[in-house]
Amino acid sequence: MSTLLELLKDGRFHSGQALGQALGVSRSAIWKQLQLLEAELGLVIHKVRGRGYQLASPITLLSAAEIARLSPESAWAVQVFDSIDSTNAQALRSVDQACSAPFLVLAERQTAGRGRRGRKWVSPFAENIYYSLVLRVDGGMRQLEGLSLVVGLAVMRALRECGVPGAGLKWPNDVLVAQKKIAGILLELVGDPADVCHVVLGVGINVNMQSTNDVDQEWTSVRLEAGKLVDRNHLVARLNDVLASYLERHQRRGFSAIQEEWEQNHLWQGRAVSLIAGVNKVDGVVVGIDRQGALRLNVEGEEKVYSGGELSLRLRDDS
Ligand code: ATP
């Protein structure tokens, strides 16, 4: 991380002279570095004659040591990147390089953050959480059943603990507050799911983001909901511990042990929805989920079950 950013992160004013002295460079060198921070990281820096430079909003940077201190229940090795294409992509590269799982990849920003089916996840610098946990799975398919729903539940619980009591679930793997998206989940798998494989549990959570023109659906953040700046290290640590405990339960007892709790927190339970798979659409009413995490819909009086990564749920206007 740039030393200049370390000095500015408190959100206070710092004079060009003081910054220059601290870094042992000229004021014009500081000016150039500030412009770079703005251009490369999209940071907004106020420049006020006579007072100096100030970040528009103070930031707390991610710290592997702080996260380890705050989440004793989940002793995962943590890698923190200032900037990366995608934490999931990095996690997959690390698996390729024989990094030993479990381990966690975090980044201050993603330049190519991804959602499902090649969609983009908006990932500005130092505002949100971009989190990819890698697990080695050698227990066969049962270990993967409903896993993305389990991650959603853990994210929802961590958010509730951190000031967002209205967080709830949308099948299969979004976390919403009312209709607004606050977190997304993307699982990616390498290896043979019937034998030994690695699964990347990718999570994006909007934490301190207050504005963006780049998200093309309704969204919110912890800060917008809780009305205060949130320490991302603390939220990552809570997520680690909550997730570790759900994963342990899932591994021991399977998804069926979590099914009921998931359903109780499904915001669209009983709602009229359309289920979309490419160009196909099915209208129905949400009955719940089954013991594998598949969606149960009442379609014209008959219960049908749907699963698979290509499915999207939308509320119907009449619901
Ligand atoms: P689905 O119901 O199929 O999951 P989705 O639109 O929620 O649909 P995802 O793949 O889960 O799709 O997430 C990607 C989408 O999320 C993007 O197309 C965009 O609309 C939205 N998005 C991108 N970045 C963010 C963000 N930081 N916060 C909230 N929403 C975002």
CSV table of C-alpha atoms and ligand atoms in Angstrom, one decimal:
chain,number,residue,atom,x,y,z
A,1,MET,CA,0.0,0.0,0.0
A,2,SER,CA,1.3,3.4,-0.8
A,3,THR,CA,2.8,5.3,2.1
A,4,LEU,CA,1.0,8.4,1.1
A,5,LEU,CA,-2.3,6.6,1.4
A,6,GLU,CA,-1.3,5.4,4.8
A,7,LEU,CA,-0.8,9.0,5.9
A,8,LEU,CA,-4.1,10.2,4.3
A,9,LYS,CA,-6.3,7.4,5.4
A,10,ASP,CA,-7.4,9.2,8.7
A,11,GLY,CA,-9.6,11.5,6.5
A,12,ARG,CA,-7.9,14.6,8.1
A,13,PHE,CA,-6.2,17.5,6.3
A,14,HIS,CA,-2.4,17.1,5.7
A,15,SER,CA,-0.4,19.9,4.2
A,16,GLY,CA,1.7,19.2,1.1
A,17,GLN,CA,4.8,20.2,3.2
A,18,ALA,CA,4.1,17.8,6.0
A,19,LEU,CA,3.4,14.9,3.5
A,20,GLY,CA,6.6,15.8,1.6
A,21,GLN,CA,8.7,15.8,4.8
A,22,ALA,CA,7.2,12.5,5.9
A,23,LEU,CA,8.0,10.8,2.6
A,24,GLY,CA,11.3,12.7,2.0
A,25,VAL,CA,10.1,14.0,-1.4
A,26,SER,CA,9.2,17.4,-2.8
A,27,ARG,CA,5.7,19.0,-2.7
A,28,SER,CA,5.3,18.6,-6.4
A,29,ALA,CA,6.2,14.9,-6.1
A,30,ILE,CA,3.4,14.6,-3.6
A,31,TRP,CA,1.0,16.4,-6.0
A,32,LYS,CA,1.9,13.8,-8.7
A,33,GLN,CA,1.3,10.9,-6.3
A,34,LEU,CA,-2.0,12.3,-5.3
A,35,GLN,CA,-3.1,12.5,-8.9
A,36,LEU,CA,-2.1,8.9,-9.4
A,37,LEU,CA,-4.1,7.8,-6.4
A,38,GLU,CA,-7.1,9.5,-7.8
A,39,ALA,CA,-6.7,8.2,-11.3
A,40,GLU,CA,-5.7,4.6,-10.4
A,41,LEU,CA,-7.8,3.9,-7.4
A,42,GLY,CA,-10.7,6.2,-8.0
A,43,LEU,CA,-10.2,8.0,-4.7
A,44,VAL,CA,-11.7,11.4,-4.1
A,45,ILE,CA,-9.2,13.8,-2.5
A,46,HIS,CA,-10.1,17.3,-1.4
A,47,LYS,CA,-7.4,19.9,-2.1
A,48,VAL,CA,-7.9,23.1,-0.1
A,49,ARG,CA,-5.5,26.0,-0.4
A,50,GLY,CA,-4.0,26.8,3.0
A,51,ARG,CA,-5.1,23.4,4.5
A,52,GLY,CA,-3.7,20.8,2.3
A,53,TYR,CA,-5.1,17.4,1.2
A,54,GLN,CA,-7.9,15.3,2.7
A,55,LEU,CA,-9.5,12.0,1.6
A,56,ALA,CA,-13.2,12.6,1.0
A,57,SER,CA,-13.9,9.8,3.4
A,58,PRO,CA,-11.5,8.2,6.0
A,59,ILE,CA,-10.6,4.6,5.2
A,60,THR,CA,-9.5,1.6,7.2
A,61,LEU,CA,-7.4,-0.7,5.1
A,62,LEU,CA,-7.7,-4.5,5.3
A,63,SER,CA,-5.2,-6.1,7.6
A,64,ALA,CA,-4.5,-9.9,7.7
A,65,ALA,CA,-3.1,-9.6,11.2
A,66,GLU,CA,-6.1,-7.7,12.5
A,67,ILE,CA,-8.5,-10.2,10.9
A,68,ALA,CA,-6.6,-13.1,12.5
A,69,ARG,CA,-6.8,-11.4,15.9
A,70,LEU,CA,-10.5,-10.8,15.6
A,71,SER,CA,-11.5,-14.2,14.3
A,72,PRO,CA,-9.9,-16.8,16.4
A,73,GLU,CA,-12.5,-19.5,15.4
A,74,SER,CA,-11.3,-19.6,11.8
A,75,ALA,CA,-7.6,-19.9,11.5
A,76,TRP,CA,-7.4,-19.5,7.7
A,77,ALA,CA,-4.3,-18.2,6.1
A,78,VAL,CA,-5.2,-14.8,4.6
A,79,GLN,CA,-3.7,-13.1,1.5
A,80,VAL,CA,-4.6,-9.4,1.1
A,81,PHE,CA,-4.2,-7.7,-2.3
A,82,ASP,CA,-4.4,-4.0,-3.0
A,83,SER,CA,-5.7,-4.6,-6.4
A,84,ILE,CA,-6.5,-7.8,-8.3
A,85,ASP,CA,-8.6,-8.8,-11.3
A,86,SER,CA,-10.9,-10.9,-9.2
A,87,THR,CA,-10.4,-12.6,-5.8
A,88,ASN,CA,-12.0,-15.7,-7.2
A,89,ALA,CA,-9.6,-15.7,-10.2
A,90,GLN,CA,-6.7,-15.2,-7.8
A,91,ALA,CA,-7.9,-18.0,-5.6
A,92,LEU,CA,-8.2,-20.4,-8.6
A,93,ARG,CA,-4.6,-19.4,-9.6
A,94,SER,CA,-3.4,-20.2,-6.1
A,95,VAL,CA,-5.0,-23.6,-6.2
A,96,ASP,CA,-3.3,-24.2,-9.5
A,97,GLN,CA,0.0,-23.3,-7.8
A,98,ALA,CA,-0.7,-25.9,-5.2
A,99,CYS,CA,-1.4,-23.5,-2.3
A,100,SER,CA,-2.7,-25.6,0.5
A,101,ALA,CA,-6.4,-25.0,1.3
A,102,PRO,CA,-8.2,-23.7,3.3
A,103,PHE,CA,-7.0,-20.1,2.6
A,104,LEU,CA,-8.7,-16.8,2.1
A,105,VAL,CA,-8.1,-14.2,-0.6
A,106,LEU,CA,-9.1,-10.6,0.0
A,107,ALA,CA,-8.6,-7.4,-2.1
A,108,GLU,CA,-9.1,-3.7,-1.6
A,109,ARG,CA,-10.5,-3.6,-5.1
A,110,GLN,CA,-11.2,-5.8,-8.1
A,111,THR,CA,-10.6,-4.6,-11.7
A,112,ALA,CA,-12.7,-7.5,-13.1
A,113,GLY,CA,-14.9,-8.6,-10.2
A,114,ARG,CA,-17.3,-11.2,-11.4
A,115,GLY,CA,-20.9,-12.3,-10.8
A,116,ARG,CA,-22.7,-15.3,-12.3
A,117,ARG,CA,-22.7,-16.0,-16.0
A,118,GLY,CA,-19.9,-13.5,-16.8
A,119,ARG,CA,-21.7,-10.5,-15.2
A,120,LYS,CA,-19.6,-7.9,-13.5
A,121,TRP,CA,-19.3,-7.2,-9.8
A,122,VAL,CA,-18.7,-3.5,-9.1
A,123,SER,CA,-15.6,-3.3,-6.8
A,124,PRO,CA,-14.3,0.2,-5.8
A,125,PHE,CA,-11.1,0.6,-3.7
A,126,ALA,CA,-11.2,0.2,0.1
A,127,GLU,CA,-15.0,0.5,0.3
A,128,ASN,CA,-16.3,-3.0,0.3
A,129,ILE,CA,-15.4,-6.6,0.9
A,130,TYR,CA,-14.2,-8.9,-1.9
A,131,TYR,CA,-13.7,-12.3,-0.3
A,132,SER,CA,-12.8,-15.7,-1.7
A,133,LEU,CA,-12.4,-18.6,0.6
A,134,VAL,CA,-10.9,-21.8,-0.8
A,135,LEU,CA,-11.8,-25.2,0.6
A,136,ARG,CA,-10.6,-28.6,-0.4
A,137,VAL,CA,-13.5,-31.0,-0.7
A,138,ASP,CA,-12.9,-34.7,-0.7
A,139,GLY,CA,-16.1,-36.0,0.7
A,140,GLY,CA,-17.9,-36.2,-2.6
A,141,MET,CA,-21.0,-34.4,-3.9
A,142,ARG,CA,-22.8,-34.3,-0.5
A,143,GLN,CA,-20.2,-31.7,0.7
A,144,LEU,CA,-21.2,-29.4,-2.1
A,145,GLU,CA,-25.0,-29.8,-1.8
A,146,GLY,CA,-26.6,-26.4,-0.9
A,147,LEU,CA,-23.2,-25.0,-0.3
A,148,SER,CA,-23.8,-21.6,-1.9
A,149,LEU,CA,-27.0,-21.3,0.1
A,150,VAL,CA,-25.0,-22.0,3.3
A,151,VAL,CA,-22.6,-19.2,2.4
A,152,GLY,CA,-25.6,-16.8,1.9
A,153,LEU,CA,-27.0,-17.7,5.3
A,154,ALA,CA,-23.6,-17.0,6.9
A,155,VAL,CA,-23.3,-13.6,5.1
A,156,MET,CA,-26.8,-12.7,6.2
A,157,ARG,CA,-26.0,-13.6,9.8
A,158,ALA,CA,-22.7,-11.6,9.8
A,159,LEU,CA,-24.5,-8.6,8.3
A,160,ARG,CA,-27.3,-8.8,10.9
A,161,GLU,CA,-24.6,-8.8,13.7
A,162,CYS,CA,-22.9,-5.8,12.1
A,163,GLY,CA,-25.9,-3.4,12.0
A,164,VAL,CA,-28.1,-4.7,9.2
A,165,PRO,CA,-31.1,-6.4,10.9
A,166,GLY,CA,-33.1,-6.4,7.7
A,167,ALA,CA,-30.7,-8.6,5.7
A,168,GLY,CA,-32.5,-11.6,4.1
A,169,LEU,CA,-32.0,-14.2,1.4
A,170,LYS,CA,-33.1,-14.5,-2.2
A,171,TRP,CA,-32.7,-17.9,-3.8
A,172,PRO,CA,-30.2,-19.1,-4.8
A,173,ASN,CA,-27.5,-16.8,-3.5
A,174,ASP,CA,-28.2,-13.1,-3.1
A,175,VAL,CA,-28.4,-11.2,0.2
A,176,LEU,CA,-30.9,-8.4,0.0
A,177,VAL,CA,-32.3,-5.7,2.3
A,178,ALA,CA,-35.9,-5.3,1.1
A,179,GLN,CA,-35.4,-5.5,-2.7
A,180,LYS,CA,-31.9,-4.0,-2.6
A,181,LYS,CA,-28.8,-6.2,-3.1
A,182,ILE,CA,-26.2,-5.8,-0.4
A,183,ALA,CA,-24.1,-8.9,-1.2
A,184,GLY,CA,-23.6,-11.5,-3.9
A,185,ILE,CA,-22.1,-15.0,-3.9
A,186,LEU,CA,-20.3,-16.9,-6.6
A,187,LEU,CA,-19.0,-20.4,-6.1
A,188,GLU,CA,-16.5,-21.8,-8.5
A,189,LEU,CA,-15.1,-25.3,-8.6
A,190,VAL,CA,-12.0,-27.0,-9.9
A,191,GLY,CA,-11.2,-30.7,-9.9
A,192,ASP,CA,-13.5,-33.7,-9.8
A,193,PRO,CA,-16.6,-33.0,-7.6
A,194,ALA,CA,-17.1,-36.8,-7.3
A,195,ASP,CA,-13.6,-37.2,-5.9
A,196,VAL,CA,-11.2,-34.4,-4.8
A,197,CYS,CA,-11.9,-30.8,-5.8
A,198,HIS,CA,-11.4,-27.3,-4.6
A,199,VAL,CA,-14.3,-24.9,-4.2
A,200,VAL,CA,-13.9,-21.2,-4.1
A,201,LEU,CA,-16.6,-19.4,-2.0
A,202,GLY,CA,-16.7,-15.9,-3.5
A,203,VAL,CA,-18.5,-13.2,-1.6
A,204,GLY,CA,-18.9,-9.5,-2.4
A,205,ILE,CA,-20.4,-7.3,0.3
A,206,ASN,CA,-21.2,-3.6,0.0
A,207,VAL,CA,-19.8,-2.1,3.1
A,208,ASN,CA,-19.0,1.6,3.0
A,209,MET,CA,-20.0,2.3,-0.6
A,210,GLN,CA,-22.4,5.2,-0.7
A,211,SER,CA,-22.7,5.9,-4.4
A,212,THR,CA,-21.9,4.4,-7.8
A,213,ASN,CA,-23.4,4.7,-11.2
A,214,ASP,CA,-22.2,1.3,-12.3
A,215,VAL,CA,-24.6,-1.0,-10.6
A,216,ASP,CA,-27.7,-1.6,-12.9
A,217,GLN,CA,-30.1,-2.8,-10.2
A,218,GLU,CA,-31.2,-1.6,-6.8
A,219,TRP,CA,-28.5,-2.0,-4.2
A,220,THR,CA,-27.5,-0.9,-0.7
A,221,SER,CA,-24.6,-1.1,1.7
A,222,VAL,CA,-24.0,-1.6,5.4
A,223,ARG,CA,-23.2,2.0,5.8
A,224,LEU,CA,-26.4,3.1,4.0
A,225,GLU,CA,-28.4,0.8,6.2
A,226,ALA,CA,-26.6,1.3,9.5
A,227,GLY,CA,-25.8,5.0,9.0
A,228,LYS,CA,-22.2,4.7,10.0
A,229,LEU,CA,-18.8,3.8,8.7
A,230,VAL,CA,-18.1,0.1,9.2
A,231,ASP,CA,-14.7,-1.5,10.0
A,232,ARG,CA,-14.2,-4.0,7.2
A,233,ASN,CA,-11.7,-6.0,9.2
A,234,HIS,CA,-14.3,-6.5,11.9
A,235,LEU,CA,-16.9,-7.6,9.3
A,236,VAL,CA,-14.5,-10.0,7.6
A,237,ALA,CA,-13.7,-11.5,11.0
A,238,ARG,CA,-17.4,-11.9,11.9
A,239,LEU,CA,-18.0,-13.5,8.5
A,240,ASN,CA,-15.1,-15.9,9.0
A,241,ASP,CA,-16.3,-17.1,12.4
A,242,VAL,CA,-20.0,-17.4,11.4
A,243,LEU,CA,-19.1,-19.1,8.1
A,244,ALA,CA,-16.7,-21.5,9.8
A,245,SER,CA,-19.4,-22.6,12.1
A,246,TYR,CA,-22.0,-23.1,9.3
A,247,LEU,CA,-19.5,-25.0,7.2
A,248,GLU,CA,-18.7,-27.3,10.1
A,249,ARG,CA,-22.5,-28.0,10.6
A,250,HIS,CA,-22.9,-28.5,6.8
A,251,GLN,CA,-20.0,-30.9,6.7
A,252,ARG,CA,-21.2,-32.9,9.7
A,253,ARG,CA,-24.9,-33.1,9.0
A,254,GLY,CA,-25.4,-32.1,5.4
A,255,PHE,CA,-27.6,-29.3,3.9
A,256,SER,CA,-30.8,-30.8,5.4
A,257,ALA,CA,-29.7,-29.6,8.8
A,258,ILE,CA,-29.8,-26.0,7.5
A,259,GLN,CA,-32.7,-26.2,5.1
A,260,GLU,CA,-35.4,-25.0,7.6
A,261,GLU,CA,-33.3,-22.0,8.8
A,262,TRP,CA,-32.6,-21.0,5.2
A,263,GLU,CA,-36.3,-21.1,4.4
A,264,GLN,CA,-37.2,-19.0,7.4
A,265,ASN,CA,-35.0,-16.3,6.1
A,266,HIS,CA,-36.0,-16.4,2.5
A,267,LEU,CA,-37.5,-13.0,1.7
A,268,TRP,CA,-39.5,-14.4,-1.2
A,269,GLN,CA,-41.1,-17.3,0.6
A,270,GLY,CA,-44.8,-17.5,-0.6
A,271,ARG,CA,-44.2,-14.8,-3.3
A,272,ALA,CA,-45.3,-15.0,-6.9
A,273,VAL,CA,-42.2,-15.2,-9.0
A,274,SER,CA,-40.8,-15.9,-12.5
A,275,LEU,CA,-38.0,-18.4,-12.8
A,276,ILE,CA,-35.8,-17.6,-15.7
A,277,ALA,CA,-33.4,-20.0,-17.5
A,278,GLY,CA,-32.0,-18.3,-20.6
A,279,VAL,CA,-35.0,-17.7,-22.9
A,280,ASN,CA,-37.3,-19.9,-20.8
A,281,LYS,CA,-39.6,-18.6,-18.1
A,282,VAL,CA,-41.8,-20.4,-15.6
A,283,ASP,CA,-44.3,-18.6,-13.4
A,284,GLY,CA,-45.1,-19.9,-9.9
A,285,VAL,CA,-45.3,-19.3,-6.2
A,286,VAL,CA,-42.3,-20.1,-4.0
A,287,VAL,CA,-43.1,-23.0,-1.7
A,288,GLY,CA,-39.6,-23.3,-0.3
A,289,ILE,CA,-36.4,-25.3,-0.9
A,290,ASP,CA,-35.7,-29.0,-0.7
A,291,ARG,CA,-33.1,-30.9,1.3
A,292,GLN,CA,-30.5,-30.3,-1.5
A,293,GLY,CA,-31.2,-26.5,-1.7
A,294,ALA,CA,-33.2,-26.7,-4.9
A,295,LEU,CA,-36.2,-24.3,-5.3
A,296,ARG,CA,-39.7,-25.7,-4.9
A,297,LEU,CA,-42.3,-23.8,-6.9
A,298,ASN,CA,-46.0,-24.2,-7.1
A,299,VAL,CA,-46.7,-24.1,-10.8
A,300,GLU,CA,-50.4,-24.1,-11.7
A,301,GLY,CA,-51.2,-26.2,-8.6
A,302,GLU,CA,-48.4,-28.7,-9.0
A,303,GLU,CA,-45.1,-28.6,-7.0
A,304,LYS,CA,-42.0,-28.6,-9.2
A,305,VAL,CA,-38.3,-28.5,-8.2
A,306,TYR,CA,-35.6,-26.5,-9.9
A,307,SER,CA,-31.8,-26.4,-9.4
A,308,GLY,CA,-28.8,-25.4,-11.4
A,309,GLY,CA,-26.4,-22.5,-11.8
A,310,GLU,CA,-28.2,-20.8,-14.7
A,311,LEU,CA,-31.5,-20.0,-12.9
A,312,SER,CA,-32.6,-16.5,-11.9
A,313,LEU,CA,-35.6,-15.6,-9.8
A,314,ARG,CA,-37.6,-12.4,-10.4
A,315,LEU,CA,-40.6,-11.1,-8.4
A,316,ARG,CA,-43.8,-10.9,-10.5
A,317,ASP,CA,-45.6,-7.6,-10.6
A,318,ASP,CA,-48.7,-9.2,-9.0
A,319,SER,CA,-46.8,-10.7,-6.1
B,1,ATP,P1,-29.5,-13.5,-10.4
B,1,ATP,O1,-30.9,-13.3,-9.8
B,1,ATP,O2,-29.4,-14.3,-11.6
B,1,ATP,O3,-28.5,-13.8,-9.3
B,1,ATP,P2,-28.2,-10.9,-10.5
B,1,ATP,O4,-28.4,-9.8,-11.4
B,1,ATP,O5,-28.3,-10.7,-9.0
B,1,ATP,O6,-29.1,-12.1,-10.9
B,1,ATP,P3,-25.4,-11.9,-10.1
B,1,ATP,O7,-24.6,-12.6,-11.1
B,1,ATP,O8,-25.7,-12.6,-8.8
B,1,ATP,O9,-26.7,-11.5,-10.9
B,1,ATP,O10,-24.7,-10.5,-9.8
B,1,ATP,C1,-24.2,-9.7,-10.8
B,1,ATP,C2,-25.2,-8.5,-10.9
B,1,ATP,O11,-25.2,-7.8,-9.6
B,1,ATP,C3,-24.7,-7.4,-11.9
B,1,ATP,O12,-25.2,-7.7,-13.1
B,1,ATP,C4,-25.3,-6.1,-11.3
B,1,ATP,O13,-26.6,-6.0,-11.7
B,1,ATP,C5,-25.3,-6.4,-9.8
B,1,ATP,N1,-24.1,-5.8,-9.1
B,1,ATP,C6,-22.8,-5.7,-9.6
B,1,ATP,N2,-22.0,-5.1,-8.7
B,1,ATP,C7,-22.8,-4.9,-7.6
B,1,ATP,C8,-22.6,-4.4,-6.3
B,1,ATP,N3,-21.4,-4.0,-5.9
B,1,ATP,N4,-23.6,-4.4,-5.4
B,1,ATP,C9,-24.8,-4.8,-5.8
B,1,ATP,N5,-25.1,-5.3,-7.0
B,1,ATP,C10,-24.1,-5.4,-7.9
